[in-house]
Coordinates of C-alpha atoms and ligand atoms in Angstrom, one line a residue:
Chain A
M300 CA 7.0 -20.4 -3.5
R301 CA 7.8 -17.0 -2.1
L302 CA 4.5 -15.8 -3.3
R303 CA 2.9 -18.8 -1.7
L304 CA 4.6 -17.9 1.6
T305 CA 3.4 -14.3 1.4
L306 CA -0.2 -15.4 0.7
A307 CA 0.0 -18.0 3.4
N308 CA 1.1 -15.4 5.8
L309 CA -1.9 -13.3 4.9
K310 CA -4.2 -16.2 5.4
R311 CA -2.6 -17.0 8.8
R312 CA -5.2 -15.0 10.7
P313 CA -8.1 -14.5 8.3
V314 CA -10.2 -12.5 10.6
R315 CA -7.4 -10.1 11.4
T316 CA -6.4 -9.7 7.8
A317 CA -10.0 -9.2 6.8
L318 CA -10.5 -6.5 9.5
T319 CA -7.3 -4.7 8.6
G320 CA -8.2 -5.0 4.9
F321 CA -11.6 -3.6 5.5
S322 CA -10.4 -0.6 7.5
L323 CA -7.8 0.0 4.8
I324 CA -10.4 -0.1 2.0
T325 CA -12.6 2.3 4.0
A326 CA -9.7 4.7 4.5
F327 CA -8.8 4.7 0.8
L328 CA -12.4 5.0 -0.2
L329 CA -12.5 8.2 1.8
F330 CA -9.3 9.3 0.3
G331 CA -10.7 8.6 -3.2
L332 CA -13.8 10.6 -2.5
L333 CA -12.5 13.5 -0.4
E334 CA -9.2 14.2 -2.3
P335 CA -10.9 14.9 -5.7
M336 CA -13.3 17.3 -3.8
S337 CA -10.6 19.3 -2.1
Q338 CA -8.6 19.3 -5.4
M339 CA -11.6 20.6 -7.2
F340 CA -12.1 23.4 -4.7
E341 CA -8.5 24.3 -5.0
T342 CA -8.2 24.3 -8.7
A343 CA -11.5 26.2 -9.1
A344 CA -10.0 29.0 -7.2
E345 CA -6.5 28.7 -8.7
T346 CA -7.2 28.4 -12.4
S347 CA -9.8 31.1 -12.7
D348 CA -8.8 34.0 -14.8
T349 CA -8.5 36.9 -12.4
A350 CA -8.5 39.3 -15.3
R351 CA -12.2 38.9 -15.6
W352 CA -14.7 40.5 -13.3
W353 CA -18.2 39.4 -12.5
V354 CA -21.1 41.7 -11.7
S355 CA -23.8 39.8 -9.8
P356 CA -27.1 40.6 -8.2
R357 CA -26.3 41.9 -4.7
H358 CA -28.7 39.9 -2.6
S359 CA -29.3 36.5 -4.2
I360 CA -27.8 34.5 -7.0
S361 CA -31.3 33.7 -8.1
D362 CA -32.0 37.4 -8.8
M363 CA -31.4 38.7 -12.3
L364 CA -29.9 41.8 -13.8
P365 CA -31.3 43.8 -16.7
V366 CA -29.3 43.3 -19.9
R367 CA -28.8 47.1 -20.2
Y368 CA -26.5 46.9 -17.2
R369 CA -23.9 45.7 -19.7
E370 CA -23.9 48.9 -21.6
Q371 CA -23.9 50.9 -18.3
V372 CA -20.9 48.9 -17.1
S373 CA -19.0 49.5 -20.4
G374 CA -19.4 53.2 -19.8
V375 CA -17.6 53.1 -16.5
Q376 CA -14.1 54.5 -16.5
G377 CA -11.5 51.7 -16.7
V378 CA -13.7 49.0 -18.1
E379 CA -12.3 47.5 -21.3
N380 CA -14.5 44.7 -22.7
T381 CA -17.9 43.5 -21.5
A382 CA -20.1 40.5 -22.0
H383 CA -23.0 38.9 -20.2
I384 CA -23.9 35.4 -19.2
T385 CA -27.1 33.6 -18.1
W386 CA -27.5 30.3 -16.3
F387 CA -29.7 28.1 -18.5
G388 CA -30.2 25.0 -16.3
G389 CA -32.4 22.5 -18.0
T390 CA -31.8 18.8 -18.7
Y391 CA -30.0 17.3 -21.7
I392 CA -32.4 14.8 -23.3
D393 CA -30.4 11.6 -23.4
A394 CA -31.5 8.1 -22.7
Q395 CA -29.1 7.3 -19.9
R396 CA -27.3 10.4 -18.8
S397 CA -29.6 13.1 -17.8
S398 CA -27.3 16.0 -17.3
A399 CA -23.6 15.9 -16.9
F400 CA -22.6 19.4 -17.9
T401 CA -23.6 23.0 -17.3
R402 CA -25.2 25.2 -19.8
W403 CA -24.9 29.0 -20.2
V404 CA -26.4 31.6 -22.5
V405 CA -24.0 34.2 -23.9
T406 CA -23.6 36.7 -26.6
P407 CA -21.0 34.8 -28.6
E408 CA -18.7 37.5 -30.0
A409 CA -18.4 39.5 -26.8
F410 CA -18.1 36.5 -24.6
L411 CA -15.5 34.8 -26.7
D412 CA -13.5 38.0 -26.8
I413 CA -13.0 38.0 -23.0
S414 CA -12.6 34.2 -22.7
P415 CA -9.1 33.2 -23.5
D416 CA -9.8 29.9 -21.8
I417 CA -12.0 28.9 -24.7
V418 CA -10.3 27.9 -27.9
L419 CA -12.5 27.6 -30.9
A420 CA -11.6 27.3 -34.6
D421 CA -12.3 30.5 -36.6
A422 CA -15.0 29.0 -38.8
Q423 CA -16.8 27.6 -35.8
R424 CA -16.4 30.9 -34.0
D425 CA -18.1 32.7 -37.0
A426 CA -20.8 30.0 -37.1
F427 CA -21.5 30.5 -33.4
I428 CA -21.8 34.3 -33.8
N429 CA -24.0 34.0 -36.9
T430 CA -26.3 31.2 -35.9
P431 CA -29.1 32.5 -33.6
T432 CA -29.8 28.9 -32.5
G433 CA -26.2 28.0 -32.3
A434 CA -24.4 26.4 -29.4
I435 CA -20.9 25.1 -28.6
V436 CA -19.8 22.4 -26.2
G437 CA -16.4 21.5 -24.7
R438 CA -14.3 18.7 -26.0
Q439 CA -14.9 16.4 -23.0
I440 CA -18.7 16.7 -23.4
A441 CA -18.6 16.2 -27.1
E442 CA -16.5 13.0 -26.7
R443 CA -18.6 11.7 -23.8
F444 CA -21.9 12.1 -25.6
N445 CA -20.5 11.5 -29.1
L446 CA -21.7 14.9 -30.3
N447 CA -20.6 16.3 -33.7
V448 CA -20.9 19.7 -35.3
G449 CA -24.2 19.7 -37.1
D450 CA -26.0 17.8 -34.4
Q451 CA -29.1 19.1 -32.7
I452 CA -29.0 19.3 -29.0
P453 CA -32.4 18.9 -27.3
L454 CA -32.8 20.4 -23.9
T455 CA -35.8 20.3 -21.5
A456 CA -36.2 23.6 -19.7
D457 CA -36.7 24.0 -15.9
I458 CA -36.4 27.8 -15.6
W459 CA -36.6 29.1 -19.2
H460 CA -39.6 27.6 -21.0
N461 CA -39.8 27.9 -24.7
L462 CA -42.6 30.0 -26.2
D463 CA -43.9 27.2 -28.4
G464 CA -44.2 24.9 -25.4
S465 CA -41.9 22.3 -26.7
D466 CA -38.3 21.4 -25.8
W467 CA -35.4 23.6 -26.9
H468 CA -33.3 22.5 -29.9
F469 CA -29.9 24.1 -30.4
D470 CA -27.6 23.6 -33.3
L471 CA -24.1 22.4 -32.4
V472 CA -21.8 24.7 -34.4
G473 CA -18.6 24.3 -32.6
I474 CA -16.5 22.2 -30.2
Y475 CA -14.1 24.2 -28.0
D476 CA -10.8 23.2 -26.3
S477 CA -9.0 24.6 -23.5
P478 CA -5.5 26.0 -23.7
Q479 CA -4.5 24.4 -20.4
D480 CA -4.9 20.7 -19.9
E481 CA -6.4 21.1 -16.6
T482 CA -9.2 23.6 -17.4
D483 CA -12.4 21.8 -17.8
T484 CA -14.2 21.6 -21.2
T485 CA -17.4 20.4 -19.7
R486 CA -19.7 23.4 -20.4
M487 CA -22.1 24.3 -23.1
F488 CA -22.6 27.8 -24.4
I489 CA -25.8 28.9 -26.1
N490 CA -26.4 31.9 -28.4
Y491 CA -28.4 34.6 -26.5
R492 CA -30.3 35.8 -29.6
Y493 CA -32.7 32.9 -30.2
F494 CA -32.9 32.2 -26.5
D495 CA -34.0 35.7 -25.5
E496 CA -36.5 35.8 -28.3
Y497 CA -38.2 32.6 -27.5
R498 CA -38.2 32.5 -23.7
I499 CA -41.6 33.0 -22.2
V500 CA -40.6 35.0 -19.2
G501 CA -37.7 37.1 -18.2
K502 CA -36.9 38.7 -21.6
G503 CA -34.0 41.1 -21.2
L504 CA -32.8 39.6 -17.9
I505 CA -29.3 38.1 -17.5
S506 CA -27.4 36.4 -14.6
N507 CA -24.2 38.4 -14.7
V508 CA -22.2 41.1 -16.6
L509 CA -18.6 40.2 -17.2
F510 CA -15.9 42.7 -17.9
T511 CA -12.1 43.2 -18.2
T512 CA -10.2 46.2 -17.1
G513 CA -6.8 45.9 -18.8
S514 CA -4.1 47.4 -16.7
V515 CA -6.5 49.5 -14.5
N516 CA -7.0 48.6 -10.9
G517 CA -10.0 46.3 -11.1
A518 CA -11.0 46.7 -7.4
E519 CA -11.5 50.5 -7.9
V520 CA -13.6 49.9 -11.0
A521 CA -15.7 47.2 -9.2
K522 CA -16.4 49.7 -6.4
S523 CA -17.6 52.4 -8.7
I524 CA -19.9 49.9 -10.5
D525 CA -21.5 48.9 -7.3
V526 CA -21.9 52.5 -6.3
M527 CA -23.5 53.3 -9.6
F528 CA -26.2 50.6 -9.1
A529 CA -26.7 51.3 -5.5
N530 CA -30.3 52.1 -4.6
S531 CA -31.5 51.0 -8.1
E532 CA -34.0 48.2 -8.6
S533 CA -31.1 45.7 -8.9
E534 CA -28.2 46.3 -6.7
T535 CA -24.9 44.6 -7.6
R536 CA -21.9 43.0 -6.1
T537 CA -18.8 43.1 -8.4
Q538 CA -16.0 40.6 -7.8
S539 CA -12.9 39.3 -9.5
E540 CA -13.6 35.9 -11.0
S541 CA -11.7 34.0 -8.4
D542 CA -13.6 35.7 -5.6
Y543 CA -16.8 35.1 -7.4
I544 CA -16.1 31.4 -7.6
L545 CA -15.1 31.4 -4.0
S546 CA -18.3 33.0 -3.0
Q547 CA -20.2 30.5 -5.1
V548 CA -18.9 27.5 -3.4
G549 CA -18.6 29.0 0.1
Q550 CA -15.4 29.3 1.9
I551 CA -13.4 27.1 -0.4
G552 CA -10.1 27.5 1.4
N553 CA -11.7 26.2 4.5
I554 CA -13.6 23.4 2.9
S555 CA -10.5 22.2 1.1
F556 CA -8.5 22.4 4.3
M557 CA -11.2 20.6 6.2
L558 CA -11.4 17.8 3.7
R559 CA -7.7 17.4 3.7
S560 CA -7.7 17.2 7.5
V561 CA -10.3 14.5 7.4
T562 CA -8.2 12.5 4.9
A563 CA -5.0 13.0 6.9
A564 CA -6.7 12.0 10.1
V565 CA -8.1 8.9 8.4
L566 CA -4.8 7.9 7.0
F567 CA -3.1 8.6 10.3
T568 CA -5.5 6.4 12.1
I569 CA -5.1 3.6 9.6
L570 CA -1.3 4.0 10.0
L571 CA -1.6 3.4 13.7
L572 CA -4.0 0.5 13.3
T573 CA -2.1 -1.3 10.5
G574 CA 1.2 -0.5 12.3
N575 CA -0.1 -2.2 15.5
T576 CA -1.4 -5.2 13.6
M577 CA 1.9 -5.7 11.7
A578 CA 4.0 -5.2 14.8
Q579 CA 1.9 -7.9 16.5
A580 CA 2.0 -10.2 13.5
I581 CA 5.8 -9.9 13.3
R582 CA 6.3 -10.4 17.1
E583 CA 4.3 -13.6 16.8
R584 CA 6.7 -14.9 14.2
R585 CA 9.8 -14.5 16.4
N586 CA 10.5 -18.2 16.5
E587 CA 9.7 -18.8 12.9
Y588 CA 12.0 -16.0 11.8
A589 CA 14.7 -17.3 14.0
A590 CA 14.4 -20.7 12.5
L591 CA 14.5 -19.2 9.0
R592 CA 17.6 -17.2 9.8
A593 CA 19.3 -20.3 11.2
M594 CA 18.5 -22.0 7.9
G595 CA 20.4 -19.3 6.1
F596 CA 17.7 -16.7 5.2
S597 CA 19.3 -13.3 5.5
A598 CA 17.8 -10.4 7.4
G599 CA 17.2 -8.8 4.0
D600 CA 15.3 -11.9 2.7
L601 CA 13.0 -11.8 5.7
L602 CA 12.6 -8.0 5.5
A603 CA 11.6 -8.4 1.9
L604 CA 9.2 -11.2 2.8
T605 CA 7.5 -9.1 5.5
F606 CA 7.3 -6.1 3.3
A607 CA 5.8 -8.1 0.4
E608 CA 3.1 -9.2 2.7
A609 CA 2.2 -5.7 4.0
V610 CA 2.5 -4.2 0.6
T611 CA 0.2 -6.8 -1.0
L612 CA -2.4 -6.3 1.6
I613 CA -2.2 -2.5 1.7
T614 CA -2.1 -1.9 -2.0
L615 CA -4.8 -4.4 -2.7
A616 CA -7.0 -2.7 -0.2
A617 CA -6.0 0.8 -1.4
G618 CA -6.8 -0.2 -5.0
T619 CA -10.2 -1.6 -4.0
G620 CA -11.1 1.5 -1.9
M621 CA -10.1 3.8 -4.8
L622 CA -12.0 1.7 -7.3
I623 CA -15.1 1.9 -5.2
A624 CA -14.6 5.7 -4.9
A625 CA -14.2 6.0 -8.7
L626 CA -17.3 4.0 -9.3
L627 CA -19.3 6.1 -6.8
L628 CA -18.1 9.3 -8.4
T629 CA -19.0 8.1 -11.9
Y630 CA -22.4 6.9 -10.7
S631 CA -23.2 10.1 -8.9
D632 CA -22.3 12.0 -12.1
Q633 CA -25.0 10.0 -13.9
V634 CA -27.8 10.2 -11.4
L635 CA -27.4 13.7 -10.1
P636 CA -29.1 16.4 -12.2
Q637 CA -25.9 18.5 -12.0
S638 CA -22.5 17.1 -12.8
S639 CA -20.2 17.1 -9.9
G640 CA -17.3 17.2 -12.3
L641 CA -15.4 15.0 -9.8
N642 CA -13.3 12.2 -10.9
L643 CA -10.4 10.2 -9.6
G644 CA -7.7 10.9 -12.1
L645 CA -4.6 8.8 -12.7
P646 CA -2.3 11.2 -10.7
L647 CA -4.5 10.7 -7.6
V648 CA -4.5 7.0 -8.0
I649 CA -0.7 7.0 -8.3
Q650 CA -0.6 9.2 -5.2
G651 CA -2.9 6.8 -3.4
I652 CA -0.7 3.8 -4.3
G653 CA 2.3 5.8 -3.3
I654 CA 0.7 6.4 0.1
A655 CA -0.1 2.7 0.4
I656 CA 3.5 1.7 -0.3
L657 CA 4.8 4.3 2.1
L658 CA 2.4 3.0 4.7
A659 CA 3.7 -0.5 4.1
V660 CA 7.3 0.7 4.6
I661 CA 6.4 2.5 7.8
V662 CA 4.4 -0.4 9.3
T663 CA 6.9 -3.2 8.5
L664 CA 10.4 -1.8 8.7
P665 CA 10.6 -0.8 12.4
P666 CA 9.2 -4.0 13.9
A667 CA 11.0 -6.2 11.4
I668 CA 14.3 -4.5 11.9
R669 CA 13.9 -4.6 15.7
L670 CA 13.3 -8.3 15.4
L671 CA 16.1 -9.0 13.0
N672 CA 18.5 -7.0 15.1
Q673 CA 18.1 -9.5 17.9
P674 CA 20.8 -12.2 17.9
I675 CA 19.3 -15.4 16.4
A676 CA 20.3 -17.4 19.5
D677 CA 18.2 -15.0 21.7
S678 CA 15.2 -15.4 19.4
L679 CA 15.5 -19.1 19.5
R680 CA 15.6 -19.3 23.3
R681 CA 12.2 -20.1 24.6
Q682 CA 10.6 -18.0 27.2
Chain B
M184 CA 44.6 -40.4 12.6
T185 CA 42.2 -38.3 10.5
E186 CA 41.4 -34.6 11.1
P187 CA 38.2 -34.0 13.1
L188 CA 35.3 -32.4 11.1
I189 CA 34.6 -30.0 14.0
A190 CA 37.3 -28.7 16.2
M191 CA 36.7 -26.2 19.1
S192 CA 39.8 -25.0 20.8
K193 CA 40.0 -22.7 23.9
V194 CA 36.5 -21.3 23.2
C195 CA 35.3 -18.6 25.7
K196 CA 31.9 -17.1 25.7
H197 CA 30.3 -14.8 28.2
Y198 CA 27.0 -12.9 28.4
Q199 CA 26.5 -9.4 29.6
L200 CA 23.7 -9.3 32.2
G201 CA 23.3 -5.6 33.0
K202 CA 26.7 -4.6 34.5
S203 CA 27.9 -8.1 35.4
S204 CA 29.5 -10.4 33.0
V205 CA 28.4 -14.0 33.2
P206 CA 31.0 -16.5 31.9
V207 CA 29.2 -19.4 30.1
L208 CA 32.0 -21.2 28.3
T209 CA 35.6 -21.2 29.6
N210 CA 38.4 -22.6 27.4
L211 CA 36.2 -25.2 25.9
D212 CA 37.9 -27.8 23.7
M213 CA 35.9 -30.3 21.7
N214 CA 36.6 -32.4 18.6
I215 CA 34.0 -34.3 16.6
M216 CA 34.9 -36.7 13.8
K217 CA 33.1 -36.9 10.5
G218 CA 30.2 -39.3 10.7
E219 CA 30.1 -39.2 14.5
F220 CA 26.9 -39.0 16.5
V221 CA 27.7 -37.1 19.7
G222 CA 25.4 -36.5 22.5
I223 CA 26.0 -33.5 24.9
M224 CA 24.5 -33.8 28.3
G225 CA 24.7 -31.8 31.5
P226 CA 22.6 -29.7 33.9
S227 CA 20.5 -26.8 32.8
G228 CA 22.5 -23.6 32.3
S229 CA 25.8 -25.4 31.7
G230 CA 26.3 -23.9 28.3
K231 CA 25.1 -26.7 26.0
S232 CA 22.8 -24.6 23.8
T233 CA 25.5 -21.9 23.7
T234 CA 28.0 -24.5 22.4
L235 CA 25.6 -25.7 19.7
N236 CA 24.9 -22.1 18.6
L237 CA 28.6 -21.5 18.3
L238 CA 29.1 -24.7 16.3
G239 CA 26.1 -23.8 14.0
G240 CA 27.4 -20.3 13.4
L241 CA 24.4 -18.6 15.1
D242 CA 26.7 -16.8 17.5
K243 CA 30.4 -16.0 17.8
P244 CA 32.8 -16.8 20.6
D245 CA 34.7 -14.2 22.6
S246 CA 38.0 -16.0 21.9
G247 CA 39.2 -19.4 20.8
T248 CA 38.8 -21.0 17.4
I249 CA 36.1 -23.1 15.9
S250 CA 36.9 -24.8 12.7
V251 CA 34.5 -26.9 10.6
A252 CA 35.9 -28.9 7.7
G253 CA 39.0 -26.7 7.9
K254 CA 37.0 -23.4 7.8
H255 CA 37.5 -21.0 10.7
V256 CA 33.9 -20.2 11.5
N257 CA 34.8 -17.7 14.2
E258 CA 36.5 -15.5 11.6
M259 CA 33.6 -15.3 9.1
S260 CA 31.6 -12.2 8.5
Q261 CA 27.9 -12.3 9.2
A262 CA 27.0 -12.5 5.6
S263 CA 29.3 -15.4 4.8
L264 CA 28.2 -17.1 8.1
T265 CA 24.6 -16.9 6.8
R266 CA 25.6 -18.5 3.5
W267 CA 27.7 -21.0 5.2
R268 CA 24.8 -22.1 7.5
A269 CA 22.6 -22.5 4.5
Q270 CA 25.1 -24.9 2.9
E271 CA 26.7 -26.8 5.8
V272 CA 24.4 -26.9 8.8
G273 CA 21.1 -28.5 9.5
F274 CA 19.2 -27.3 12.6
V275 CA 16.7 -29.3 14.7
F276 CA 15.1 -27.5 17.6
Q277 CA 13.2 -28.7 20.6
A278 CA 10.1 -26.7 19.6
Y279 CA 10.4 -27.9 15.9
N280 CA 10.0 -24.2 14.7
L281 CA 8.1 -25.1 11.6
L282 CA 6.1 -22.5 9.8
P283 CA 2.5 -23.2 10.9
I284 CA 1.1 -21.7 7.6
L285 CA 2.9 -24.1 5.3
S286 CA 2.3 -27.8 4.7
A287 CA 4.9 -30.3 5.8
R288 CA 6.1 -30.6 2.2
H289 CA 6.6 -26.8 1.8
N290 CA 8.3 -26.5 5.2
V291 CA 10.8 -29.0 4.0
E292 CA 11.3 -27.2 0.7
L293 CA 12.0 -23.9 2.4
P294 CA 15.8 -24.1 2.7
L295 CA 16.0 -25.1 -1.0
L296 CA 14.8 -21.6 -1.9
L297 CA 18.3 -20.4 -1.0
T298 CA 19.8 -22.7 -3.7
R299 CA 19.9 -22.5 -7.4
L300 CA 17.9 -25.7 -7.8
S301 CA 15.0 -25.7 -10.3
R302 CA 11.5 -26.3 -9.2
T303 CA 11.6 -29.9 -10.3
Q304 CA 14.9 -30.5 -8.6
R305 CA 13.6 -29.0 -5.4
K306 CA 10.6 -31.2 -5.6
M307 CA 12.7 -34.3 -6.0
R308 CA 15.0 -33.4 -3.1
T309 CA 12.0 -32.6 -0.9
E310 CA 10.4 -36.0 -1.7
A311 CA 13.6 -37.8 -1.0
A312 CA 14.0 -36.1 2.4
L313 CA 10.4 -36.8 3.3
E314 CA 10.8 -40.4 2.2
L315 CA 13.8 -40.8 4.5
V316 CA 12.1 -39.5 7.6
G317 CA 9.0 -41.7 6.9
L318 CA 6.2 -39.2 7.1
G319 CA 4.0 -41.2 4.8
E320 CA 0.9 -39.7 3.6
R321 CA 0.8 -36.7 5.9
V322 CA 3.1 -34.6 3.8
N323 CA 0.3 -32.2 2.7
H324 CA -0.8 -31.6 6.3
R325 CA -0.1 -28.4 8.2
P326 CA 2.1 -28.8 11.4
S327 CA -0.9 -28.2 13.6
E328 CA -2.5 -31.4 12.1
L329 CA 0.6 -33.5 13.0
S330 CA 1.7 -35.1 16.2
G331 CA 4.9 -33.9 18.0
G332 CA 6.9 -36.8 16.7
Q333 CA 5.7 -36.2 13.1
Q334 CA 6.5 -32.5 13.4
Q335 CA 10.0 -33.3 14.5
R336 CA 10.3 -35.7 11.5
V337 CA 9.4 -32.8 9.3
A338 CA 12.0 -30.6 11.0
I339 CA 14.6 -33.3 10.5
A340 CA 13.7 -33.6 6.8
R341 CA 14.0 -29.8 6.6
A342 CA 17.4 -30.0 8.2
I343 CA 18.8 -32.6 5.8
V344 CA 17.2 -31.5 2.6
T345 CA 20.1 -29.3 1.6
D346 CA 22.5 -32.2 2.4
P347 CA 24.5 -30.3 5.0
S348 CA 27.8 -31.7 6.4
F349 CA 26.4 -31.8 10.0
L350 CA 23.3 -31.5 12.1
V351 CA 23.0 -29.7 15.3
C352 CA 20.0 -30.8 17.4
D353 CA 19.0 -29.0 20.6
E354 CA 17.0 -31.3 22.7
P355 CA 15.1 -32.8 19.8
T356 CA 13.2 -35.2 21.9
G357 CA 12.6 -32.7 24.8
D358 CA 8.9 -32.2 24.0
L359 CA 8.1 -35.8 22.9
D360 CA 6.7 -38.9 24.7
R361 CA 8.9 -41.9 25.1
N362 CA 7.8 -43.7 22.0
S363 CA 8.1 -40.7 19.7
A364 CA 11.4 -39.8 21.3
N365 CA 12.8 -43.3 20.5
E366 CA 11.6 -43.1 17.0
I367 CA 13.4 -39.7 16.5
L368 CA 16.6 -41.1 18.1
E369 CA 16.4 -44.1 15.7
L370 CA 15.9 -41.8 12.8
L371 CA 19.0 -39.8 13.8
Q372 CA 21.0 -43.0 14.1
L373 CA 19.7 -44.1 10.7
L374 CA 20.9 -40.8 9.2
K375 CA 24.3 -41.4 10.6
Q376 CA 24.5 -45.0 9.4
K377 CA 22.9 -44.6 6.0
Q378 CA 24.1 -41.1 5.1
N379 CA 27.2 -40.8 7.2
K380 CA 25.8 -37.6 8.7
T381 CA 27.7 -36.0 11.6
I382 CA 25.3 -35.2 14.4
V383 CA 25.7 -33.1 17.5
M384 CA 22.8 -33.5 19.8
V385 CA 22.1 -31.8 23.2
T386 CA 19.8 -33.9 25.3
H387 CA 18.5 -34.6 28.8
D388 CA 17.3 -38.0 27.7
P389 CA 19.3 -40.9 29.4
K390 CA 18.2 -43.2 26.6
A391 CA 20.1 -41.1 24.2
A392 CA 23.3 -42.7 25.3
E393 CA 22.0 -45.9 23.7
Y394 CA 21.9 -44.3 20.3
A395 CA 24.8 -41.9 20.3
D396 CA 28.4 -43.0 19.6
R397 CA 29.6 -41.0 22.5
I398 CA 28.3 -38.7 25.3
V399 CA 30.1 -35.5 26.3
M400 CA 29.2 -34.3 29.8
M401 CA 29.2 -30.5 30.3
D402 CA 29.2 -28.7 33.6
K403 CA 29.6 -25.0 34.2
G404 CA 30.9 -24.3 30.7
R405 CA 33.5 -27.1 30.7
I406 CA 33.7 -30.6 29.6
S407 CA 34.0 -32.5 32.9
P408 CA 36.1 -33.7 34.5
E409 CA 38.8 -31.2 33.9
E410 CA 40.8 -28.7 35.9
V411 CA 39.2 -25.3 36.5
A412 CA 40.5 -22.6 34.3
T413 CA 39.4 -19.0 33.5
C414 CA 39.1 -16.9 30.4
D415 CA 40.8 -13.5 29.9
Ligands
LIG826 N1 21.5 -14.0 25.7 C1 21.8 -14.3 26.9 N2 22.0 -13.3 27.8 C2 22.3 -13.6 29.1 N3 22.5 -14.8 29.5 C3 22.4 -15.9 28.7 C4 22.0 -15.7 27.4 N4 22.0 -16.9 26.8 C5 22.3 -17.8 27.7 N5 22.5 -17.2 28.9 C6 22.9 -17.9 30.1 O1 24.0 -18.7 29.8 C7 24.0 -19.9 30.5 C8 24.0 -21.0 29.6 O2 22.9 -21.1 28.8 P1 22.6 -22.3 27.8 O3 23.8 -22.4 26.9 O4 21.3 -22.1 27.2 O5 22.6 -23.5 28.8 P2 21.9 -25.0 28.6 O6 21.5 -25.1 27.1 O7 23.0 -25.9 28.9 O8 20.8 -25.0 29.5 C9 22.7 -19.8 31.3 O9 23.0 -19.4 32.6 C10 21.8 -18.8 30.6 O10 21.0 -18.1 31.5
LIG827 MG1 19.6 -25.3 26.3

């Protein structure tokens, strides 16, 4: 019966409820889309391992570096370990999902040595090092595409075409995990040996040299590397990993802040809108509430009833909005050539529901308390 | 002589309007016996509604005592007053004050939500109350689909569904045409006769005198005629 009353109250002004519900859905849809983005930008900068340094082509990320730069970098004073990495691109050949992960070419041993964020069983590590056609993928990718060690992974090239004119086939020799829960395991790493031998063009070219410096001041080392390659055929820019990621996605701090501001503005607007609607709805019920109180309903009963109504509407709308956001994010992951890596995790959903409940409290309590503080006799008196 | 069900003694009540204090009731005494149907009449602003509100426990007097069935209503806390109203008082208002979103049946069931009755028991009580007021087939209609007289019948059913010891009715026929008003007055009289309900009704309707056992005339916060007195 109480539930009936709550639902009946919501149906009281169907147009108004629908409009409020629709605005709420839109607001939480935006929340569900923007919040994962700003979180991704933030975690990208935060979780990167600053112990690693990236040497990139100075002028454009589509330029390449000669592979011998790695040896030259390792000769620089202060450099500890080095490796190199090359963007593979391509498309994973799968019936439904074209390409939901990124692919990189590395020299396994050197790369794994400076990648504490990649956890691989010893046997698989050896297999990766010793199999020229070997590749490893992250746990999330393996689970999503149901990949097992021993599988062949076919890839269609877009930059690096294969000498024999067919698709690439790499042998899956390992599945890596991440030491932290949050770090993504959505990448694929390919052995450089077979790749370099069979690519048609660009033999001996790599995207970046990676290095660590131990306890030495990395900024000094980075500067001397860039000086060393100045005026060469491929000038370099050397950055810490976090700076490198920042420069890749633009001014992340600003983007994240901007996205957060949009979300906050949307939620604030919706707060005013819903607040106004609820205040109006409660004012309209002055006489009814007075009658209910005369009947023996306590102020607490009526407060609970009002809150139940608001919380039902707002959380339903919030849930719907976030559901649409989650579906959109999943869908975009499937149709875009490059995985966005965005998803609406449980913590965000909980946060969204929390915001919804808080919203319900803010919009119902003040007007309801104001009304219930009036003496019943006054509320009953007709104007 | 038996004890009165309702006894008001030396009741004073004033309202604060800005800085000035407006006396509404001055040393009001009134006794109502169990099973009595009392009409209160008097000019507008004479304090009739205020008196009903005090009797029904919606408001408290400045001074004086109000006892109902031996209980001192003026000394109860807000929480116990609320509980007491749910059990002992049935309200009928001029504007019916039904919930527009609920059917007649569910409006009547509302006060039973505050009891421990099971769903089936609630249903039976609701049916009985609706039967008594004679709403017929219109029990599943919303208030907006009912005439004024029918709405007031629903309100009366709602007032009696918890079987309270008395009903307070503030101008129950004020918004009704002559025929509907007569029907409502007849219904109240029936409740008194068949169910021995005690009824206190404020009214402007001269016909009401034909139905009530007794009419109390109020003027300027007093039951006239009486000597003028003041509150502290
Ligand atoms: N809450 C209030 N604040 C100020 N004055 C009030 C209030 N309630 C009633 N009054 C005044 O008290 C007087 C008596 O009111 P009321 O009991 O409603 O009279 P009646 O029902 O006989 O018309 C009126 O003058 C009215 O204006
Ligand atoms: Mg009045």
